[in-house]
Coordinates of N, CA and C in Angstrom, one line a residue:
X846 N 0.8 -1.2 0.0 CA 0.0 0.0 0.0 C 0.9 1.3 0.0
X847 N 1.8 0.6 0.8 CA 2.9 2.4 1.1 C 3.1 2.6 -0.4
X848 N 4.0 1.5 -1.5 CA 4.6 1.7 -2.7 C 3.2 2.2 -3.3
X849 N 2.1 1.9 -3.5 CA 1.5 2.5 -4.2 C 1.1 3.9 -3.8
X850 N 0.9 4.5 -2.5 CA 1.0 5.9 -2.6 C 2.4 6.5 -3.2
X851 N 3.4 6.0 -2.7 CA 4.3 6.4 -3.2 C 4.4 6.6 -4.7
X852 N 3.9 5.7 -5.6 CA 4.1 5.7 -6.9 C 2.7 7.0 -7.3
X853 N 1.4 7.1 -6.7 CA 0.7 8.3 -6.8 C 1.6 9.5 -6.8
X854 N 2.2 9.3 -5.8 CA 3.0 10.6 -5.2 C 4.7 11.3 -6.3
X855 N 4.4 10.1 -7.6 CA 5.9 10.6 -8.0 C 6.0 12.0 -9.1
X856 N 4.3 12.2 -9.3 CA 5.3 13.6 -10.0 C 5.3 14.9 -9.1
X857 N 5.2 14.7 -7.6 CA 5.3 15.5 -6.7 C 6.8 15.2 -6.1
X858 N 7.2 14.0 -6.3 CA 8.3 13.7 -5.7 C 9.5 14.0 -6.8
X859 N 9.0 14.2 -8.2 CA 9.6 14.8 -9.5 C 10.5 16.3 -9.1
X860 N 9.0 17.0 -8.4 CA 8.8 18.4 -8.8 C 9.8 18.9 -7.4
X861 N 9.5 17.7 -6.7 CA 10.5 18.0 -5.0 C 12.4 17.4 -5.1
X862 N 12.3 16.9 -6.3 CA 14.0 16.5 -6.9 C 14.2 17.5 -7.6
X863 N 13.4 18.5 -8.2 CA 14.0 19.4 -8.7 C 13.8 20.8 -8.0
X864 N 13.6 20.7 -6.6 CA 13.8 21.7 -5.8 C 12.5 22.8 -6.2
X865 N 11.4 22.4 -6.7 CA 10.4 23.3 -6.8 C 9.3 23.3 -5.9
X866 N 8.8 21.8 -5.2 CA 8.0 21.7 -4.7 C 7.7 22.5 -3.4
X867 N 9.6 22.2 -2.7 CA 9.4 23.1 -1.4 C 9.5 24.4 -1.3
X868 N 10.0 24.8 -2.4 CA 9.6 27.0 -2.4 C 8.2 27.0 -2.9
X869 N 7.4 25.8 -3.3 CA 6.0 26.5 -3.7 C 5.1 26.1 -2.3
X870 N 5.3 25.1 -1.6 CA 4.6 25.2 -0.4 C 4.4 25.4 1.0
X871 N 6.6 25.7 0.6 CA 6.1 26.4 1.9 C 5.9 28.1 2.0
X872 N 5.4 29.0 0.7 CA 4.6 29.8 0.4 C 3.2 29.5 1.0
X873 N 2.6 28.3 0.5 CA 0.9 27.8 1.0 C 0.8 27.6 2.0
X874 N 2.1 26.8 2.7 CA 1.7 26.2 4.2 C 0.9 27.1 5.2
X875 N 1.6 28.2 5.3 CA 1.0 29.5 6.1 C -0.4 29.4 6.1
X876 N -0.8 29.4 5.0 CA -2.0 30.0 5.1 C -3.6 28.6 4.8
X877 N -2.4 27.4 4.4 CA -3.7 25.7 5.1 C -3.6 26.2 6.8
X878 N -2.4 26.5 7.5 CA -2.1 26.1 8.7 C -3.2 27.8 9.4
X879 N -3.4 28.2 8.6 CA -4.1 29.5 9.1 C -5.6 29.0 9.6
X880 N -6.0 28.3 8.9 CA -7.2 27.4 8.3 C -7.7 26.4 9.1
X881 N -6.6 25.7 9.1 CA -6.5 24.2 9.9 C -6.0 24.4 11.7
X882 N -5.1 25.2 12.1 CA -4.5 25.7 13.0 C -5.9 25.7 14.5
X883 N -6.8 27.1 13.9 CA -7.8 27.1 15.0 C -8.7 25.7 15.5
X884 N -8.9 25.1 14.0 CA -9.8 23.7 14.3 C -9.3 23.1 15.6
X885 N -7.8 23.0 15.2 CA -7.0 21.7 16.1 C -6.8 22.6 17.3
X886 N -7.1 23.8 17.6 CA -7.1 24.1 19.0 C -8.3 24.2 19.9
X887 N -9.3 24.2 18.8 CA -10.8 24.0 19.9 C -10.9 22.4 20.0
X888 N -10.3 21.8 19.4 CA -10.2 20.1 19.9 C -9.0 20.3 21.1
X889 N -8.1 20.6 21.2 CA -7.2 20.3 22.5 C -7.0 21.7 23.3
X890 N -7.8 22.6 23.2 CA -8.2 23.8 23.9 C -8.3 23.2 25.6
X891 N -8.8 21.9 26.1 CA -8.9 21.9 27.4 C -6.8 21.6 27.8
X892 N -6.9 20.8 27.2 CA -5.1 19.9 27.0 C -4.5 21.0 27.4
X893 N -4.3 21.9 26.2 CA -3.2 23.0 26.5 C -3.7 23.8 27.9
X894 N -5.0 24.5 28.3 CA -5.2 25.1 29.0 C -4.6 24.7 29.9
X895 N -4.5 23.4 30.8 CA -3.8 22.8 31.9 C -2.5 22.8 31.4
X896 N -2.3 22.2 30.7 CA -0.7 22.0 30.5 C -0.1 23.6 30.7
X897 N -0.3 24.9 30.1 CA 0.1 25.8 30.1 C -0.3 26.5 31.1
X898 N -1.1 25.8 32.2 CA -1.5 27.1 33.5 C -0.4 27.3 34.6
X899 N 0.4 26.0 34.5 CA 1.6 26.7 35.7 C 3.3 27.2 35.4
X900 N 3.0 27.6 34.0 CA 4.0 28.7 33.4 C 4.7 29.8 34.4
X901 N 4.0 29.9 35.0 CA 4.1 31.4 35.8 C 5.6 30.9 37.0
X902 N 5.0 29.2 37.2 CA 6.0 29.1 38.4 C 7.6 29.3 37.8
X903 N 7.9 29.0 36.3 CA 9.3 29.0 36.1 C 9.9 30.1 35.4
X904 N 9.0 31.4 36.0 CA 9.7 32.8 35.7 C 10.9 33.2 36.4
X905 N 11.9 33.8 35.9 CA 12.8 34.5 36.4 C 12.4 34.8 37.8
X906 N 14.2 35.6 38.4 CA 14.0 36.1 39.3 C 13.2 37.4 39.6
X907 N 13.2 38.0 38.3 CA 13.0 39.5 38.1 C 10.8 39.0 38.0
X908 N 10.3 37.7 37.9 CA 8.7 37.9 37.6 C 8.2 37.6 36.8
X909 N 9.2 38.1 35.7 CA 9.1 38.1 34.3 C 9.2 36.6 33.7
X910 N 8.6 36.0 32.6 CA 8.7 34.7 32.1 C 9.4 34.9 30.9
X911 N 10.4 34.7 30.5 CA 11.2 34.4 29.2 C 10.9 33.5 28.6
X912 N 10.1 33.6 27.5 CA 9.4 32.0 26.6 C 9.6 32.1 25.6
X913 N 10.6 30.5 24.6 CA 10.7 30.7 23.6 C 10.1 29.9 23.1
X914 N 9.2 29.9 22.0 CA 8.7 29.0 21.4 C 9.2 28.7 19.6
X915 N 9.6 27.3 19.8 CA 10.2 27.2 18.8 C 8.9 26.7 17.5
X916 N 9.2 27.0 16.1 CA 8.0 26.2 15.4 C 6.9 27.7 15.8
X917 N 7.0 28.9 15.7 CA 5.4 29.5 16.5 C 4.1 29.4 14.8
X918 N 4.8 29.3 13.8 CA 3.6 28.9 12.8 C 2.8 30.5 13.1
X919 N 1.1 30.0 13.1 CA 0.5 31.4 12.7 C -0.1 32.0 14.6
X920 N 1.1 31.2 15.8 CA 0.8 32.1 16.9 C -0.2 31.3 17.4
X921 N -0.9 30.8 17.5 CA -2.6 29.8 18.0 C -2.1 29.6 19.8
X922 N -0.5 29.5 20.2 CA -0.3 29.0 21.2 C -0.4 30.6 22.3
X923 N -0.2 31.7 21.5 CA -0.1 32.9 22.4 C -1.4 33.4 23.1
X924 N -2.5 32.9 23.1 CA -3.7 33.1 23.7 C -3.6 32.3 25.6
X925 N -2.8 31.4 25.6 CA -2.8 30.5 26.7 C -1.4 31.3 27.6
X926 N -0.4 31.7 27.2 CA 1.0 32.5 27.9 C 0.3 33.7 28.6
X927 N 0.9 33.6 30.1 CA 0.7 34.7 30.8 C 0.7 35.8 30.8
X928 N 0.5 37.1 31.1 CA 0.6 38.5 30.8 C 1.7 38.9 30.8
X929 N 2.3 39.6 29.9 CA 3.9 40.5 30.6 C 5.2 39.4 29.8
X930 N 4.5 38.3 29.2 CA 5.6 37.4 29.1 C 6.6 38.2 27.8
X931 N 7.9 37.7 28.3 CA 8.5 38.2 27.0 C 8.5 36.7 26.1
X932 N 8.3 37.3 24.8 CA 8.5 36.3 24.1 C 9.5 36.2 23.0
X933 N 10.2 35.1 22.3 CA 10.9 35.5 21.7 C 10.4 33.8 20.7
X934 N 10.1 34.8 19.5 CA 9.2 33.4 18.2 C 10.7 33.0 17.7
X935 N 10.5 31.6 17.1 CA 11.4 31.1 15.7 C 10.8 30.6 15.0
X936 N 10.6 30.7 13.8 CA 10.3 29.6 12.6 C 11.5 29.4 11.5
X937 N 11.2 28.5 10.7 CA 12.4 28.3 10.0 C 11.4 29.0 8.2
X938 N 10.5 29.4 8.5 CA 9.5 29.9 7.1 C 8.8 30.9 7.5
X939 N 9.3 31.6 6.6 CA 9.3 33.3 6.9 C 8.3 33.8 6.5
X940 N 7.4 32.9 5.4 CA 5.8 32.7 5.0 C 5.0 33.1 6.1
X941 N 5.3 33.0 7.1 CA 4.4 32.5 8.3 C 4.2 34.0 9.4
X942 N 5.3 35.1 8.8 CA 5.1 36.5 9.7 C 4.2 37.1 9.7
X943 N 3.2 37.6 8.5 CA 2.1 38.1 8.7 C 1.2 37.2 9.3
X944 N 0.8 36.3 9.9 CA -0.4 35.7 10.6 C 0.4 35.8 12.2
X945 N 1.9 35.4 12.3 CA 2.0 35.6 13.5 C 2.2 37.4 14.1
X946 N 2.3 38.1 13.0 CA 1.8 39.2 13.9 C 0.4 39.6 14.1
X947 N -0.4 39.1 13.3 CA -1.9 39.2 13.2 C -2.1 38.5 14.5
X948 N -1.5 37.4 14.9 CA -1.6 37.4 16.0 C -1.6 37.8 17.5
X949 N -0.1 38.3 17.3 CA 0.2 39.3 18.5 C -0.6 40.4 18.3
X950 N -1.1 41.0 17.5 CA -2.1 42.6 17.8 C -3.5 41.8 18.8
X951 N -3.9 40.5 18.1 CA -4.8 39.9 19.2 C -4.8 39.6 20.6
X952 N -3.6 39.3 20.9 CA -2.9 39.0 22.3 C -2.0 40.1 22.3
X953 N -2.6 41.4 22.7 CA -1.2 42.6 23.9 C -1.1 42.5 25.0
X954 N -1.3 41.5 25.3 CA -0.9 40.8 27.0 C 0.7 40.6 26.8
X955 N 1.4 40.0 25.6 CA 2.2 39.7 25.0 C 3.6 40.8 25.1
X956 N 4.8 40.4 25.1 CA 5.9 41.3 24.9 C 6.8 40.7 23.8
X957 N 6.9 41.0 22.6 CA 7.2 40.4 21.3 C 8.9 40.9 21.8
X958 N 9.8 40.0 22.1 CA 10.9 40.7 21.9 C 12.2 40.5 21.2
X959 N 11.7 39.1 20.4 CA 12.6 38.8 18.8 C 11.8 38.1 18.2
X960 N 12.0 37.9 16.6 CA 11.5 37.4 15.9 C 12.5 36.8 15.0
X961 N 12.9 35.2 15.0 CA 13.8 35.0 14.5 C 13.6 33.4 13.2
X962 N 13.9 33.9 12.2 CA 13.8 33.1 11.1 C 14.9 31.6 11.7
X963 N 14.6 30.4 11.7 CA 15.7 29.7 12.4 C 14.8 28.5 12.8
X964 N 15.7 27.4 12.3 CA 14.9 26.2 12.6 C 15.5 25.6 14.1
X965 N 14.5 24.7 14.4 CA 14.9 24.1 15.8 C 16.3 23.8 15.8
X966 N 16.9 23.4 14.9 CA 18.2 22.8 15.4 C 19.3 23.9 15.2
X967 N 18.9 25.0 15.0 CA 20.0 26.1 15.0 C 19.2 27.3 15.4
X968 N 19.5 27.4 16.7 CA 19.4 28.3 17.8 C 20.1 29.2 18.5
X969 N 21.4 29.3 17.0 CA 22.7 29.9 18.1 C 22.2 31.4 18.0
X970 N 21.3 31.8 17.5 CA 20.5 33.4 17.8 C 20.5 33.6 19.2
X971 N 20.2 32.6 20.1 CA 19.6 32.7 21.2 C 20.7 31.9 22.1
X972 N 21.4 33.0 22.8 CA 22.4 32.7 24.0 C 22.0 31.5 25.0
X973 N 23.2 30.8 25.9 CA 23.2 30.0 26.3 C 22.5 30.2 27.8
X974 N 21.6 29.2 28.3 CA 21.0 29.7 29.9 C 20.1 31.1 29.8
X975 N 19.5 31.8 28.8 CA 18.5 33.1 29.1 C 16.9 32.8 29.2
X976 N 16.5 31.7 28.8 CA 15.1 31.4 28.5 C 14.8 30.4 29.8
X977 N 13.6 30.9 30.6 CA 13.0 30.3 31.4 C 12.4 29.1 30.8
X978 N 11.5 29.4 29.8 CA 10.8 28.0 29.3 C 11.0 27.8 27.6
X979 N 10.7 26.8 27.5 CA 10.5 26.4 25.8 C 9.4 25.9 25.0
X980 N 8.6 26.5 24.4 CA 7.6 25.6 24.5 C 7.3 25.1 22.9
X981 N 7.2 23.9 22.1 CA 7.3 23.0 20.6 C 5.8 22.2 20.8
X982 N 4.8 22.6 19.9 CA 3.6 22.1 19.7 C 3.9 21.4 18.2
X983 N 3.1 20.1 17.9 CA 3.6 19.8 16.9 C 4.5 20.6 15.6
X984 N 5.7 20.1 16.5 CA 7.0 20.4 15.6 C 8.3 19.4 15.5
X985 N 8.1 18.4 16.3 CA 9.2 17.3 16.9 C 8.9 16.6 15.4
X986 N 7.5 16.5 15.1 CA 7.2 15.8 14.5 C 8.0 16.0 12.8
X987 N 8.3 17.2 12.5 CA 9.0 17.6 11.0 C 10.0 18.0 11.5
X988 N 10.9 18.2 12.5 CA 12.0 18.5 12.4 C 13.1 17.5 11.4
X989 N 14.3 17.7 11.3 CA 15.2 16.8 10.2 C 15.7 15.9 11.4
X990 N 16.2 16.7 12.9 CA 16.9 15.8 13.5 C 16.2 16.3 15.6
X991 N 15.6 15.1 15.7 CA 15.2 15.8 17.1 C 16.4 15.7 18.6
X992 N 16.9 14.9 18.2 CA 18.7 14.8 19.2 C 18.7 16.4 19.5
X993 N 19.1 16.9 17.6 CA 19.6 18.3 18.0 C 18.9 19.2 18.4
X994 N 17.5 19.3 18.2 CA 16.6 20.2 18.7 C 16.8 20.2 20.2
X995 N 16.8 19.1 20.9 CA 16.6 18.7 22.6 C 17.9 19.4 22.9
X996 N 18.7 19.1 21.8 CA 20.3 19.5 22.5 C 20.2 20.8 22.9
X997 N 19.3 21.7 21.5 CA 19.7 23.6 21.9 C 18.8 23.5 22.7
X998 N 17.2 22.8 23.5 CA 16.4 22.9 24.2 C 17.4 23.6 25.5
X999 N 17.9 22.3 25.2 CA 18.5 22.2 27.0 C 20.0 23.3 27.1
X1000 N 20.5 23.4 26.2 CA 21.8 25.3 25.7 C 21.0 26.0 26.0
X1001 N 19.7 26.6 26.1 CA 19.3 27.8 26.0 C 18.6 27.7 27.2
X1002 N 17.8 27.3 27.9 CA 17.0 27.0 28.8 C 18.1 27.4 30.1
X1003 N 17.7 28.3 30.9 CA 18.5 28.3 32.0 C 18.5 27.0 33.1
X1004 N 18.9 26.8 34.3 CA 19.0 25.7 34.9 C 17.7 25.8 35.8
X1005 N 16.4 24.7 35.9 CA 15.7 24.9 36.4 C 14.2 24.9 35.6
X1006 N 14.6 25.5 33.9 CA 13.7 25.8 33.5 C 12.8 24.9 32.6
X1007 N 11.7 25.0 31.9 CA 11.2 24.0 31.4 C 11.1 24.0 30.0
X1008 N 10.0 23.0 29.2 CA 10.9 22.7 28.0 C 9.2 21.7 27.8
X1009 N 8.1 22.2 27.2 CA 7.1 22.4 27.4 C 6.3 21.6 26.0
X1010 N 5.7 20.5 26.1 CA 5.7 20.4 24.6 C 4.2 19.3 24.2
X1011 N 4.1 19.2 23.1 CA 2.0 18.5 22.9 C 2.7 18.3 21.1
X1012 N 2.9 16.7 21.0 CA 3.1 16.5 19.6 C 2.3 15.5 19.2
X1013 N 2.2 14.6 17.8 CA 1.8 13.3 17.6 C 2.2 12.4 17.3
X1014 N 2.3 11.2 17.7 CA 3.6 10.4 17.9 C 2.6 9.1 17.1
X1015 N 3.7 7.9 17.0 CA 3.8 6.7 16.7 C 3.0 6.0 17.5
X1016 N 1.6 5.2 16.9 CA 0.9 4.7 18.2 C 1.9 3.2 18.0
X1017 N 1.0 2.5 18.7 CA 1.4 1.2 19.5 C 1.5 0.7 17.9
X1018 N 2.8 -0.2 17.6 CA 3.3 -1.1 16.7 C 2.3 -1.9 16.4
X1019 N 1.8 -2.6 16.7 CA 0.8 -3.5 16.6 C -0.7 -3.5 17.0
X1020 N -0.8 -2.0 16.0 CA -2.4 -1.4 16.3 C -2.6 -1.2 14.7
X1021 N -3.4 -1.4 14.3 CA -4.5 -0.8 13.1 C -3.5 0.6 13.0
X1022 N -3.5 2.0 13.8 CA -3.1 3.2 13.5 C -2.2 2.7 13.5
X1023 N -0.8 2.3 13.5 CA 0.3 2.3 13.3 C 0.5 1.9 11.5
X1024 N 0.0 1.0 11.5 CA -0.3 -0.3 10.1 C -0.6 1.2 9.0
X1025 N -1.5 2.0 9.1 CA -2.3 3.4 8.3 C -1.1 4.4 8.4
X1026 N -0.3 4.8 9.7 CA 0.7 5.6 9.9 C 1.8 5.3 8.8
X1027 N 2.2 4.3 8.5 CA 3.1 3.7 7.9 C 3.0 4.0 6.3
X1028 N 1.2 3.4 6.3 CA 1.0 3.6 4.6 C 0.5 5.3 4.4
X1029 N 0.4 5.8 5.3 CA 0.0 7.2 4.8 C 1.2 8.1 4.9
X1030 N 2.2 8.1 5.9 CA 3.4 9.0 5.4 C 3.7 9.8 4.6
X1031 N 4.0 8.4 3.4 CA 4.5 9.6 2.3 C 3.7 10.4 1.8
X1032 N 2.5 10.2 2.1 CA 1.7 11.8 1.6 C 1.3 12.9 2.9
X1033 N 1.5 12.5 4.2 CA 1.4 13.3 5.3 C 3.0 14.1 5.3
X1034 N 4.6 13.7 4.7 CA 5.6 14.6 4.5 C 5.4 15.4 3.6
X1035 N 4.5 15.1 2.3 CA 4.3 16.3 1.4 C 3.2 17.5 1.4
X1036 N 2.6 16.8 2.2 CA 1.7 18.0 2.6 C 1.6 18.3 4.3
X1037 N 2.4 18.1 4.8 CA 2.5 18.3 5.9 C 3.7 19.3 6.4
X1038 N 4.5 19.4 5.2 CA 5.7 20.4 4.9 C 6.8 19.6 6.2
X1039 N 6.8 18.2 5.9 CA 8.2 17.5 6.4 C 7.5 16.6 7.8
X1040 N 6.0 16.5 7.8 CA 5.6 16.0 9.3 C 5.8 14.4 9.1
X1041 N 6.0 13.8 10.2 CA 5.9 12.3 9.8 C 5.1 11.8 11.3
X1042 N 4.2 11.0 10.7 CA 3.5 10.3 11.7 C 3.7 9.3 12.7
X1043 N 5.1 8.9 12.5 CA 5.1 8.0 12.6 C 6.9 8.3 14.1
X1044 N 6.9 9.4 14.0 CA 7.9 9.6 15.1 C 7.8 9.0 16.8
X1045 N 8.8 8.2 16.8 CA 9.1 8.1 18.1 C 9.3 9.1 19.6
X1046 N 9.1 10.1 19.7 CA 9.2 12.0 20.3 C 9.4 11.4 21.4
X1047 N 8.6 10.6 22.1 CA 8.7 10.1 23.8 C 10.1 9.6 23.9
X1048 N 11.1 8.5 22.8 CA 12.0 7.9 23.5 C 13.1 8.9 23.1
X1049 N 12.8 10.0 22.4 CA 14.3 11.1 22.1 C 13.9 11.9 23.5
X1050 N 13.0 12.2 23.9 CA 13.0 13.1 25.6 C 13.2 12.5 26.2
X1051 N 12.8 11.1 26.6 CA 13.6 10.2 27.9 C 15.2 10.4 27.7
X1052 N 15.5 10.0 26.6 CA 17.1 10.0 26.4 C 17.9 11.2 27.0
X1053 N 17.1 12.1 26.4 CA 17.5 13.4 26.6 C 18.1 14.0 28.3
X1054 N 18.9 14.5 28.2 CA 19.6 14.8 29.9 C 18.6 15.7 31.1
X1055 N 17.2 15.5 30.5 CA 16.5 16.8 31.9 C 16.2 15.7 32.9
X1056 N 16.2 16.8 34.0 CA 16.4 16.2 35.4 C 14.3 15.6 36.0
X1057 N 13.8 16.0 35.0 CA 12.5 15.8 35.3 C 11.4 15.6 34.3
X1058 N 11.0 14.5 34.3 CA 10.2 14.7 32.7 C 8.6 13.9 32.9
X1059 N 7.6 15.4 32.8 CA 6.4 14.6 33.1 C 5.3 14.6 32.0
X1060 N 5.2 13.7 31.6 CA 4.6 12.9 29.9 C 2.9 12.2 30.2
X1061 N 2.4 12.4 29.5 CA 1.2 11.6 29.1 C 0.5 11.6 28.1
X1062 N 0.1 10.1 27.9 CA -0.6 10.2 26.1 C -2.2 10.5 26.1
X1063 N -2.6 11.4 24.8 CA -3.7 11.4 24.8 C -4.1 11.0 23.5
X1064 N -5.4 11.3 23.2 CA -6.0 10.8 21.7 C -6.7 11.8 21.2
X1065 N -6.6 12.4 19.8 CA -7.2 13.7 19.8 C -8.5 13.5 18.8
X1066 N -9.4 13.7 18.6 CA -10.4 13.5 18.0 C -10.3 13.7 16.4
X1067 N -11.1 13.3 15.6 CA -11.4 12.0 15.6 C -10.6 10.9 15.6
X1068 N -10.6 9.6 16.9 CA -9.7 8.5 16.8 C -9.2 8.2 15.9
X1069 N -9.7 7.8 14.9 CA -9.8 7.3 13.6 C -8.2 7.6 12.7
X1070 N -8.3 8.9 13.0 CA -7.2 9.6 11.7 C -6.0 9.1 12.7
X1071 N -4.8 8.6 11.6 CA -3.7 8.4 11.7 C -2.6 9.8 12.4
X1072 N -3.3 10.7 12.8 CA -2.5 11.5 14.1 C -3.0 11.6 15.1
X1073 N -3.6 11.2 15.8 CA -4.8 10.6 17.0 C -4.1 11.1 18.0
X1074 N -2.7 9.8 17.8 CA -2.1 9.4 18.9 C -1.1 10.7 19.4
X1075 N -1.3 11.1 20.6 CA -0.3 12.1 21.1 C 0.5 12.2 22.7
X1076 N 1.5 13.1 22.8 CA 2.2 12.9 24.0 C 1.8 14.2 24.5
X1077 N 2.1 14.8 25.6 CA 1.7 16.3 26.2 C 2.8 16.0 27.6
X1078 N 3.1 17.3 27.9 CA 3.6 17.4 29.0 C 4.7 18.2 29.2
X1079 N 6.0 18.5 29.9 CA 7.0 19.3 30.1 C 8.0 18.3 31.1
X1080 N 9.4 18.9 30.6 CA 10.6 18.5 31.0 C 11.1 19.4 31.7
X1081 N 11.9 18.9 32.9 CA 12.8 20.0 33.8 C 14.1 20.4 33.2
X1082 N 14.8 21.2 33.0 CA 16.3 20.9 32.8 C 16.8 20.8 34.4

């Protein structure tokens, strides 16, 4: 089944060997994800609200919460961040600035204090130990390499701080979703602008050196679809 999506999928995979596919979508992505973005927050709108209500405890000395969120897309996460927070966005698609400032004029609770083009795995924009928290909503999932993402997690994060995250993972090997995860891929990386379904996310954070790591899976509606399966929770450094 996989080969024959794959074989559906070759004059896109034509148009992606000759380096056209990804300057034309990730122009479009912005604006499916503008689209799609709110839906999948009124489905895990309760998730995040808890997950994100005790932000406050891992503010600086000074009160103040230093949050970076890596992946911020069109902003959907800045409605749940406490008042006053400074924030500092990355994306690696620059497609994506006008929705995230359309967002920040919605939330002036907010303190916008960089905006930096930059994918997870190159963070050296952002000095070592200054960020209280970090927070990656489905993004583990298309990154190229998640070792190194965790690695700048934990360089940039001061000692203490947290490292905040809600992706969709690999269900159980020997489930129906897994079996569909597998055959749908190759068309969830090309329109998904690099996402893969089928990511292990839980055993690259256990690995990973934080001193505290508190995880749990949930299932997001509708069961059915091949990204169901998900993790939520936050790490200590």
């Amino acid at each position: 089944l996989q080969r024959c999506v794959q074989l559906l999928l070759l004059p896109i995979h034509v148009l992606a060997c000759l380096g056209l596919w990804d300057s034309f979508y990730k122009k479009v992505f912005p604006y499916i994800m503008a689209r799609v973005a709110p839906i999948y927050n009124h489905k895990v709108y309760k998730q995040k609200r808890e997950l994100f209500s005790n932000l406050r405890k891992f503010a600086g000395p000074s009160g103040q919460l230093a949050l970076l969120e890596i992946g911020t897309g069109t902003g959907t996460n800045f409605q749940f961040y406490p008042p006053g927070c400074r924030l500092t966005c990355t994306d690696p698609n620059p497609n994506f600035r006008k929705f995230l400032l359309k967002s920040l004029s919605e939330n002036q609770h907010l303190k916008l204090e960089h905006l930096v083009v930059a994918s997870g795995e190159e963070l050296h924009q952002i000095p070592d130990g200054t960020v209280d928290v970090v927070v990656c909503t489905l993004v583990l999932c298309s990154v190229t390499n998640i070792k190194k993402v965790l690695t700048e997690v934990l360089r940039v994060l001061r000692l203490g701080g947290a490292f905040y995250f809600l992706e969709h993972v690999a269900a159980d090997h020997s489930s129906w979703t897994y079996f569909w995860q597998k055959v749908c891929d190759p068309v969830w990386k090309y329109f998904g602008d690099g996402c893969s379904l089928s990511r292990e996310t839980q055993e690259e954070l256990e690995k990973t050196n934080f001193s505290e790591l508190k995880l749990r899976h949930i299932h997001v509606t509708p069961h059915w679809i091949p990204a169901s399966p998900h993790i939520i929770g936050y790490a200590v450094k």
